[in-house]
């Protein structure tokens, strides 16, 4: 069968059992965001490549080597499958002038694409839920973004840990950058290929190196913290104060720099050691410069994105079991009058909001009951010609020890709605 067409490497099918879990997760997420006053925004999966180059930065992993880009043969434009959601969100906000009457709290979800080496927790099509608070400058927004994550973790019964850092503002970053370049230049012999390449383009990213041989060098590098001006320090202090007041534990990680260029001031990551190497389940921070950088009227902003695949892996590793909906009823029937009545019963149950599978394809009661069991339904509704004449249904619980009963349709609906099996 080797010449069958398979899915593209690093891109996964979400089969029905998994999709049940995703739906349960999405329902929790939607309600969580509603409770915080965030509203959904949907943007296209394809954007102009230039958007991501400008937003994320030319010298980042994403833009240098992870983007799926192609030339639209009709007009020669370079287009890209979105690798993340913030650039598109900001593009749309500018294009539609959404900030004209003040700040906006927005969220999105959907597939993102990065040409990475596929491994557990790292895929070429993966999914994010992202949250953007646009037009808000204060540390209260940064803290609320973090607190709302903690709230979701509580609901999912998972416990990633929080790392935070501040990247300061443009001037302090420039000062730090100059010191970093001088420091790394003085240690040329220890730099690996990646670091050499980044030395003058993006030296901050060298601090984020995963190469163990570079750890000591990175640990002793000049610290951005030492360059921060009073305003950025006060901002960071206020974030910490608000987190403490909300009972959120955190660790300050001065090496946390994030892989996207648009961040300033507060950055944070939620990490776990339960998923092996791909331990970051959610990451975000402040990006006050991005709206202006993309041509909008400058406005502050902050946000985060979580990786759904990694979060669900963490939930599976010990979080709250996400409810998998099973049908309420599976209707079996034999005989012509029974079939007519079975269709009416199915319609009545569905109108009452009950998930109802109507047996199709005929067969003996015995074979139909096997299908009913396999469907995971809570009840079988059995309809023969006897039942059809009396307009009754035989109701058989498929779980627990309850007895089967023959009752009228309104009572069936009431029983199914109140049953705890
Ligand atoms: P990493 O360091 O793991 O590559 P990143 O810094 O590239 O992460 P972000 O761009 O901040 O990740 O994306 C936010 C979140 O999206 C990550 O924390 C992670 O949970 C998830 N994510 C990112 N890339 C992938 C991927 N290729 N496959 C699955 N999830 C991903
Ligand atoms: Mg990455």
mmCIF file of N, CA and C in Angstrom, residues 210-302:
data_model
loop_
_atom_site.group_PDB
_atom_site.id
_atom_site.type_symbol
_atom_site.label_atom_id
_atom_site.label_comp_id
_atom_site.label_asym_id
_atom_site.label_seq_id
_atom_site.Cartn_x
_atom_site.Cartn_y
_atom_site.Cartn_z
ATOM 1 N N UNK A 210 20.209 26.682 22.805
ATOM 2 C CA UNK A 210 19.944 25.406 23.482
ATOM 3 C C UNK A 210 21.237 24.571 23.533
ATOM 4 N N UNK A 211 22.327 25.107 22.995
ATOM 5 C CA UNK A 211 23.595 24.367 22.954
ATOM 6 C C UNK A 211 24.270 24.381 24.336
ATOM 7 N N UNK A 212 24.430 23.191 24.963
ATOM 8 C CA UNK A 212 24.988 23.130 26.318
ATOM 9 C C UNK A 212 26.371 23.783 26.400
ATOM 10 N N UNK A 213 27.139 23.695 25.300
ATOM 11 C CA UNK A 213 28.487 24.265 25.315
ATOM 12 C C UNK A 213 28.459 25.787 25.463
ATOM 13 N N UNK A 214 27.312 26.383 25.200
ATOM 14 C CA UNK A 214 27.200 27.844 25.246
ATOM 15 C C UNK A 214 26.603 28.338 26.575
ATOM 16 N N UNK A 215 26.200 27.395 27.423
ATOM 17 C CA UNK A 215 25.461 27.781 28.634
ATOM 18 C C UNK A 215 26.251 28.735 29.529
ATOM 19 N N UNK A 216 27.492 28.343 29.860
ATOM 20 C CA UNK A 216 28.274 29.144 30.807
ATOM 21 C C UNK A 216 28.473 30.559 30.252
ATOM 22 N N UNK A 217 28.767 30.613 28.963
ATOM 23 C CA UNK A 217 28.975 31.909 28.316
ATOM 24 C C UNK A 217 27.721 32.776 28.442
ATOM 25 N N UNK A 218 26.570 32.153 28.170
ATOM 26 C CA UNK A 218 25.315 32.895 28.246
ATOM 27 C C UNK A 218 25.004 33.309 29.691
ATOM 28 N N UNK A 219 25.307 32.398 30.623
ATOM 29 C CA UNK A 219 25.017 32.698 32.036
ATOM 30 C C UNK A 219 25.783 33.923 32.533
ATOM 31 N N UNK A 220 27.001 34.103 32.030
ATOM 32 C CA UNK A 220 27.841 35.192 32.533
ATOM 33 C C UNK A 220 27.777 36.460 31.676
ATOM 34 N N UNK A 221 26.886 36.440 30.705
ATOM 35 C CA UNK A 221 26.790 37.588 29.791
ATOM 36 C C UNK A 221 26.241 38.820 30.524
ATOM 37 N N UNK A 222 26.528 40.011 30.006
ATOM 38 C CA UNK A 222 25.954 41.226 30.595
ATOM 39 C C UNK A 222 24.436 41.095 30.657
ATOM 40 N N UNK A 223 23.871 41.572 31.770
ATOM 41 C CA UNK A 223 22.438 41.373 31.975
ATOM 42 C C UNK A 223 21.639 42.604 31.564
ATOM 43 N N UNK A 224 20.581 42.325 30.832
ATOM 44 C CA UNK A 224 19.689 43.408 30.416
ATOM 45 C C UNK A 224 19.108 44.121 31.640
ATOM 46 N N UNK A 225 18.856 43.311 32.682
ATOM 47 C CA UNK A 225 18.293 43.846 33.929
ATOM 48 C C UNK A 225 19.100 45.050 34.430
ATOM 49 N N UNK A 226 20.431 45.004 34.215
ATOM 50 C CA UNK A 226 21.299 46.079 34.719
ATOM 51 C C UNK A 226 21.188 47.361 33.882
ATOM 52 N N UNK A 227 20.550 47.269 32.718
ATOM 53 C CA UNK A 227 20.455 48.434 31.831
ATOM 54 C C UNK A 227 19.083 49.114 31.898
ATOM 55 N N UNK A 228 18.165 48.487 32.613
ATOM 56 C CA UNK A 228 16.785 48.979 32.563
ATOM 57 C C UNK A 228 16.655 50.381 33.135
ATOM 58 N N UNK A 229 15.799 51.184 32.523
ATOM 59 C CA UNK A 229 15.547 52.497 33.104
ATOM 60 C C UNK A 229 14.445 52.386 34.162
ATOM 61 N N UNK A 230 14.246 53.485 34.920
ATOM 62 C CA UNK A 230 13.360 53.439 36.075
ATOM 63 C C UNK A 230 11.927 53.069 35.702
ATOM 64 N N UNK A 231 11.502 53.574 34.557
ATOM 65 C CA UNK A 231 10.109 53.311 34.157
ATOM 66 C C UNK A 231 9.861 51.827 33.897
ATOM 67 N N UNK A 232 10.811 51.206 33.184
ATOM 68 C CA UNK A 232 10.658 49.780 32.869
ATOM 69 C C UNK A 232 10.751 48.954 34.154
ATOM 70 N N UNK A 233 11.643 49.371 35.063
ATOM 71 C CA UNK A 233 11.769 48.658 36.336
ATOM 72 C C UNK A 233 10.484 48.761 37.145
ATOM 73 N N UNK A 234 9.907 49.965 37.178
ATOM 74 C CA UNK A 234 8.660 50.168 37.936
ATOM 75 C C UNK A 234 7.539 49.316 37.330
ATOM 76 N N UNK A 235 7.529 49.242 35.999
ATOM 77 C CA UNK A 235 6.518 48.424 35.304
ATOM 78 C C UNK A 235 6.657 46.950 35.731
ATOM 79 N N UNK A 236 7.893 46.478 35.708
ATOM 80 C CA UNK A 236 8.149 45.071 36.047
ATOM 81 C C UNK A 236 7.790 44.805 37.512
ATOM 82 N N UNK A 237 8.146 45.751 38.388
ATOM 83 C CA UNK A 237 7.797 45.609 39.811
ATOM 84 C C UNK A 237 6.292 45.515 39.998
ATOM 85 N N UNK A 238 5.572 46.358 39.267
ATOM 86 C CA UNK A 238 4.111 46.386 39.416
ATOM 87 C C UNK A 238 3.504 45.060 38.951
ATOM 88 N N UNK A 239 4.043 44.504 37.861
ATOM 89 C CA UNK A 239 3.544 43.202 37.395
ATOM 90 C C UNK A 239 3.734 42.166 38.500
ATOM 91 N N UNK A 240 4.930 42.171 39.083
ATOM 92 C CA UNK A 240 5.221 41.184 40.126
ATOM 93 C C UNK A 240 4.303 41.359 41.337
ATOM 94 N N UNK A 241 4.067 42.636 41.694
ATOM 95 C CA UNK A 241 3.206 42.911 42.849
ATOM 96 C C UNK A 241 1.805 42.364 42.595
ATOM 97 N N UNK A 242 1.294 42.598 41.405
ATOM 98 C CA UNK A 242 -0.060 42.128 41.083
ATOM 99 C C UNK A 242 -0.122 40.597 41.055
ATOM 100 N N UNK A 243 0.943 39.969 40.580
ATOM 101 C CA UNK A 243 0.962 38.502 40.557
ATOM 102 C C UNK A 243 0.952 37.960 41.982
ATOM 103 N N UNK A 244 1.780 38.574 42.845
ATOM 104 C CA UNK A 244 1.815 38.116 44.242
ATOM 105 C C UNK A 244 0.448 38.286 44.889
ATOM 106 N N UNK A 245 -0.186 39.412 44.615
ATOM 107 C CA UNK A 245 -1.505 39.677 45.215
ATOM 108 C C UNK A 245 -2.532 38.653 44.739
ATOM 109 N N UNK A 246 -2.308 38.080 43.568
ATOM 110 C CA UNK A 246 -3.242 37.069 43.049
ATOM 111 C C UNK A 246 -2.811 35.655 43.424
ATOM 112 N N UNK A 247 -1.739 35.557 44.206
ATOM 113 C CA UNK A 247 -1.285 34.234 44.643
ATOM 114 C C UNK A 247 -0.657 33.414 43.530
ATOM 115 N N UNK A 248 -0.052 34.079 42.548
ATOM 116 C CA UNK A 248 0.579 33.360 41.427
ATOM 117 C C UNK A 248 2.087 33.233 41.696
ATOM 118 N N UNK A 249 2.572 32.004 41.775
ATOM 119 C CA UNK A 249 4.006 31.793 41.974
ATOM 120 C C UNK A 249 4.736 31.992 40.658
ATOM 121 N N UNK A 250 5.927 32.589 40.693
ATOM 122 C CA UNK A 250 6.695 32.769 39.458
ATOM 123 C C UNK A 250 8.186 32.764 39.760
ATOM 124 N N UNK A 251 8.935 32.567 38.697
ATOM 125 C CA UNK A 251 10.381 32.597 38.803
ATOM 126 C C UNK A 251 10.847 33.636 37.788
ATOM 127 N N UNK A 252 11.806 34.486 38.182
ATOM 128 C CA UNK A 252 12.345 35.443 37.213
ATOM 129 C C UNK A 252 13.497 34.756 36.483
ATOM 130 N N UNK A 253 13.380 34.659 35.178
ATOM 131 C CA UNK A 253 14.416 34.017 34.375
ATOM 132 C C UNK A 253 15.048 35.063 33.448
ATOM 133 N N UNK A 254 16.219 35.588 33.844
ATOM 134 C CA UNK A 254 16.829 36.669 33.056
ATOM 135 C C UNK A 254 17.209 36.226 31.647
ATOM 136 N N UNK A 255 17.237 34.905 31.394
ATOM 137 C CA UNK A 255 17.604 34.395 30.068
ATOM 138 C C UNK A 255 16.401 34.277 29.148
ATOM 139 N N UNK A 256 15.212 34.523 29.687
ATOM 140 C CA UNK A 256 14.012 34.391 28.857
ATOM 141 C C UNK A 256 13.926 35.574 27.896
ATOM 142 N N UNK A 257 14.128 35.321 26.595
ATOM 143 C CA UNK A 257 14.118 36.436 25.641
ATOM 144 C C UNK A 257 13.056 36.304 24.555
ATOM 145 N N UNK A 258 12.489 35.101 24.396
ATOM 146 C CA UNK A 258 11.476 34.857 23.376
ATOM 147 C C UNK A 258 12.081 34.913 21.962
ATOM 148 N N UNK A 259 11.512 34.118 21.079
ATOM 149 C CA UNK A 259 12.084 33.968 19.753
ATOM 150 C C UNK A 259 11.573 34.957 18.725
ATOM 151 N N UNK A 260 10.740 35.887 19.138
ATOM 152 C CA UNK A 260 10.171 36.834 18.179
ATOM 153 C C UNK A 260 10.654 38.224 18.576
ATOM 154 N N UNK A 261 10.959 39.032 17.584
ATOM 155 C CA UNK A 261 11.603 40.318 17.865
ATOM 156 C C UNK A 261 10.674 41.371 18.447
ATOM 157 N N UNK A 262 9.360 41.160 18.358
ATOM 158 C CA UNK A 262 8.487 42.287 18.660
ATOM 159 C C UNK A 262 8.278 42.559 20.147
ATOM 160 N N UNK A 263 8.828 41.717 21.015
ATOM 161 C CA UNK A 263 8.539 41.905 22.429
ATOM 162 C C UNK A 263 9.347 43.031 23.068
ATOM 163 N N UNK A 264 8.756 43.682 24.081
ATOM 164 C CA UNK A 264 9.491 44.590 24.961
ATOM 165 C C UNK A 264 8.922 44.417 26.371
ATOM 166 N N UNK A 265 9.605 44.969 27.340
ATOM 167 C CA UNK A 265 9.154 44.862 28.749
ATOM 168 C C UNK A 265 8.785 43.414 29.121
ATOM 169 N N UNK A 266 7.587 43.211 29.645
ATOM 170 C CA UNK A 266 7.254 41.906 30.219
ATOM 171 C C UNK A 266 7.227 40.781 29.180
ATOM 172 N N UNK A 267 7.939 39.701 29.447
ATOM 173 C CA UNK A 267 7.762 38.468 28.669
ATOM 174 C C UNK A 267 7.555 37.329 29.671
ATOM 175 N N UNK A 268 6.824 36.309 29.246
ATOM 176 C CA UNK A 268 6.598 35.188 30.165
ATOM 177 C C UNK A 268 6.400 33.885 29.403
ATOM 178 N N UNK A 269 6.693 32.801 30.073
ATOM 179 C CA UNK A 269 6.440 31.474 29.518
ATOM 180 C C UNK A 269 5.912 30.581 30.632
ATOM 181 N N UNK A 270 4.961 29.743 30.277
ATOM 182 C CA UNK A 270 4.489 28.692 31.179
ATOM 183 C C UNK A 270 5.140 27.396 30.717
ATOM 184 N N UNK A 271 5.891 26.765 31.601
ATOM 185 C CA UNK A 271 6.658 25.582 31.200
ATOM 186 C C UNK A 271 6.342 24.392 32.093
ATOM 187 N N UNK A 272 6.561 23.210 31.520
ATOM 188 C CA UNK A 272 6.362 21.975 32.277
ATOM 189 C C UNK A 272 7.532 21.043 32.016
ATOM 190 N N UNK A 273 7.858 20.174 32.983
ATOM 191 C CA UNK A 273 8.897 19.170 32.727
ATOM 192 C C UNK A 273 8.253 17.822 32.403
ATOM 193 N N UNK A 274 6.943 17.825 32.187
ATOM 194 C CA UNK A 274 6.241 16.558 31.941
ATOM 195 C C UNK A 274 6.182 16.161 30.467
ATOM 196 N N UNK A 275 6.660 17.039 29.575
ATOM 197 C CA UNK A 275 6.504 16.756 28.143
ATOM 198 C C UNK A 275 7.842 16.589 27.425
ATOM 199 N N UNK A 276 8.913 16.311 28.187
ATOM 200 C CA UNK A 276 10.208 16.187 27.537
ATOM 201 C C UNK A 276 10.726 17.538 27.099
ATOM 202 N N UNK A 277 11.384 17.547 25.953
ATOM 203 C CA UNK A 277 12.095 18.753 25.524
ATOM 204 C C UNK A 277 11.153 19.916 25.163
ATOM 205 N N UNK A 278 9.962 19.606 24.670
ATOM 206 C CA UNK A 278 9.071 20.693 24.226
ATOM 207 C C UNK A 278 8.199 21.127 25.396
ATOM 208 N N UNK A 279 8.799 21.816 26.350
ATOM 209 C CA UNK A 279 8.122 22.054 27.625
ATOM 210 C C UNK A 279 7.352 23.355 27.741
ATOM 211 N N UNK A 280 7.434 24.237 26.728
ATOM 212 C CA UNK A 280 6.710 25.511 26.840
ATOM 213 C C UNK A 280 5.295 25.335 26.293
ATOM 214 N N UNK A 281 4.308 25.506 27.154
ATOM 215 C CA UNK A 281 2.931 25.326 26.696
ATOM 216 C C UNK A 281 2.269 26.648 26.339
ATOM 217 N N UNK A 282 2.822 27.748 26.837
ATOM 218 C CA UNK A 282 2.192 29.044 26.582
ATOM 219 C C UNK A 282 3.257 30.125 26.725
ATOM 220 N N UNK A 283 3.236 31.101 25.823
ATOM 221 C CA UNK A 283 4.275 32.123 25.865
ATOM 222 C C UNK A 283 3.711 33.451 25.398
ATOM 223 N N UNK A 284 4.222 34.520 25.989
ATOM 224 C CA UNK A 284 3.722 35.815 25.556
ATOM 225 C C UNK A 284 4.457 36.967 26.179
ATOM 226 N N UNK A 285 3.873 38.129 26.062
ATOM 227 C CA UNK A 285 4.499 39.318 26.616
ATOM 228 C C UNK A 285 3.968 40.581 25.974
ATOM 229 N N UNK A 286 4.673 41.660 26.283
ATOM 230 C CA UNK A 286 4.267 42.982 25.804
ATOM 231 C C UNK A 286 4.966 43.273 24.476
ATOM 232 N N UNK A 287 4.272 43.948 23.576
ATOM 233 C CA UNK A 287 4.891 44.290 22.279
ATOM 234 C C UNK A 287 4.426 45.674 21.839
ATOM 235 N N UNK A 288 4.862 46.661 22.618
ATOM 236 C CA UNK A 288 4.369 48.028 22.436
ATOM 237 C C UNK A 288 4.730 48.639 21.088
ATOM 238 N N UNK A 289 5.803 48.137 20.449
ATOM 239 C CA UNK A 289 6.242 48.765 19.201
ATOM 240 C C UNK A 289 5.573 48.229 17.953
ATOM 241 N N UNK A 290 4.910 47.087 18.059
ATOM 242 C CA UNK A 290 4.510 46.378 16.835
ATOM 243 C C UNK A 290 3.455 47.121 16.006
ATOM 244 N N UNK A 291 2.487 47.695 16.666
ATOM 245 C CA UNK A 291 1.406 48.343 15.902
ATOM 246 C C UNK A 291 1.983 49.478 15.046
ATOM 247 N N UNK A 292 2.859 50.289 15.659
ATOM 248 C CA UNK A 292 3.508 51.364 14.908
ATOM 249 C C UNK A 292 4.407 50.815 13.812
ATOM 250 N N UNK A 293 5.131 49.764 14.137
ATOM 251 C CA UNK A 293 6.060 49.143 13.187
ATOM 252 C C UNK A 293 5.338 48.616 11.949
ATOM 253 N N UNK A 294 4.082 48.218 12.116
ATOM 254 C CA UNK A 294 3.311 47.708 10.981
ATOM 255 C C UNK A 294 2.487 48.804 10.312
ATOM 256 N N UNK A 295 2.752 50.065 10.710
ATOM 257 C CA UNK A 295 2.128 51.174 10.001
ATOM 258 C C UNK A 295 0.890 51.733 10.659
ATOM 259 N N UNK A 296 0.539 51.235 11.831
ATOM 260 C CA UNK A 296 -0.634 51.753 12.538
ATOM 261 C C UNK A 296 -0.263 52.943 13.407
ATOM 262 N N UNK A 297 -1.283 53.624 13.945
ATOM 263 C CA UNK A 297 -1.033 54.693 14.901
ATOM 264 C C UNK A 297 -0.498 54.013 16.159
ATOM 265 N N UNK A 298 0.716 54.383 16.598
ATOM 266 C CA UNK A 298 1.348 53.643 17.695
ATOM 267 C C UNK A 298 0.406 53.457 18.887
ATOM 268 N N UNK A 299 0.379 52.239 19.407
ATOM 269 C CA UNK A 299 -0.445 51.927 20.580
ATOM 270 C C UNK A 299 0.197 50.737 21.282
ATOM 271 N N UNK A 300 0.127 50.719 22.596
ATOM 272 C CA UNK A 300 0.733 49.617 23.334
ATOM 273 C C UNK A 300 -0.080 48.330 23.158
ATOM 274 N N UNK A 301 0.548 47.190 23.443
ATOM 275 C CA UNK A 301 -0.157 45.921 23.289
ATOM 276 C C UNK A 301 0.560 44.819 24.053
ATOM 277 N N UNK A 302 -0.194 43.792 24.405
ATOM 278 C CA UNK A 302 0.391 42.616 25.057
ATOM 279 C C UNK A 302 -0.467 41.412 24.742
#
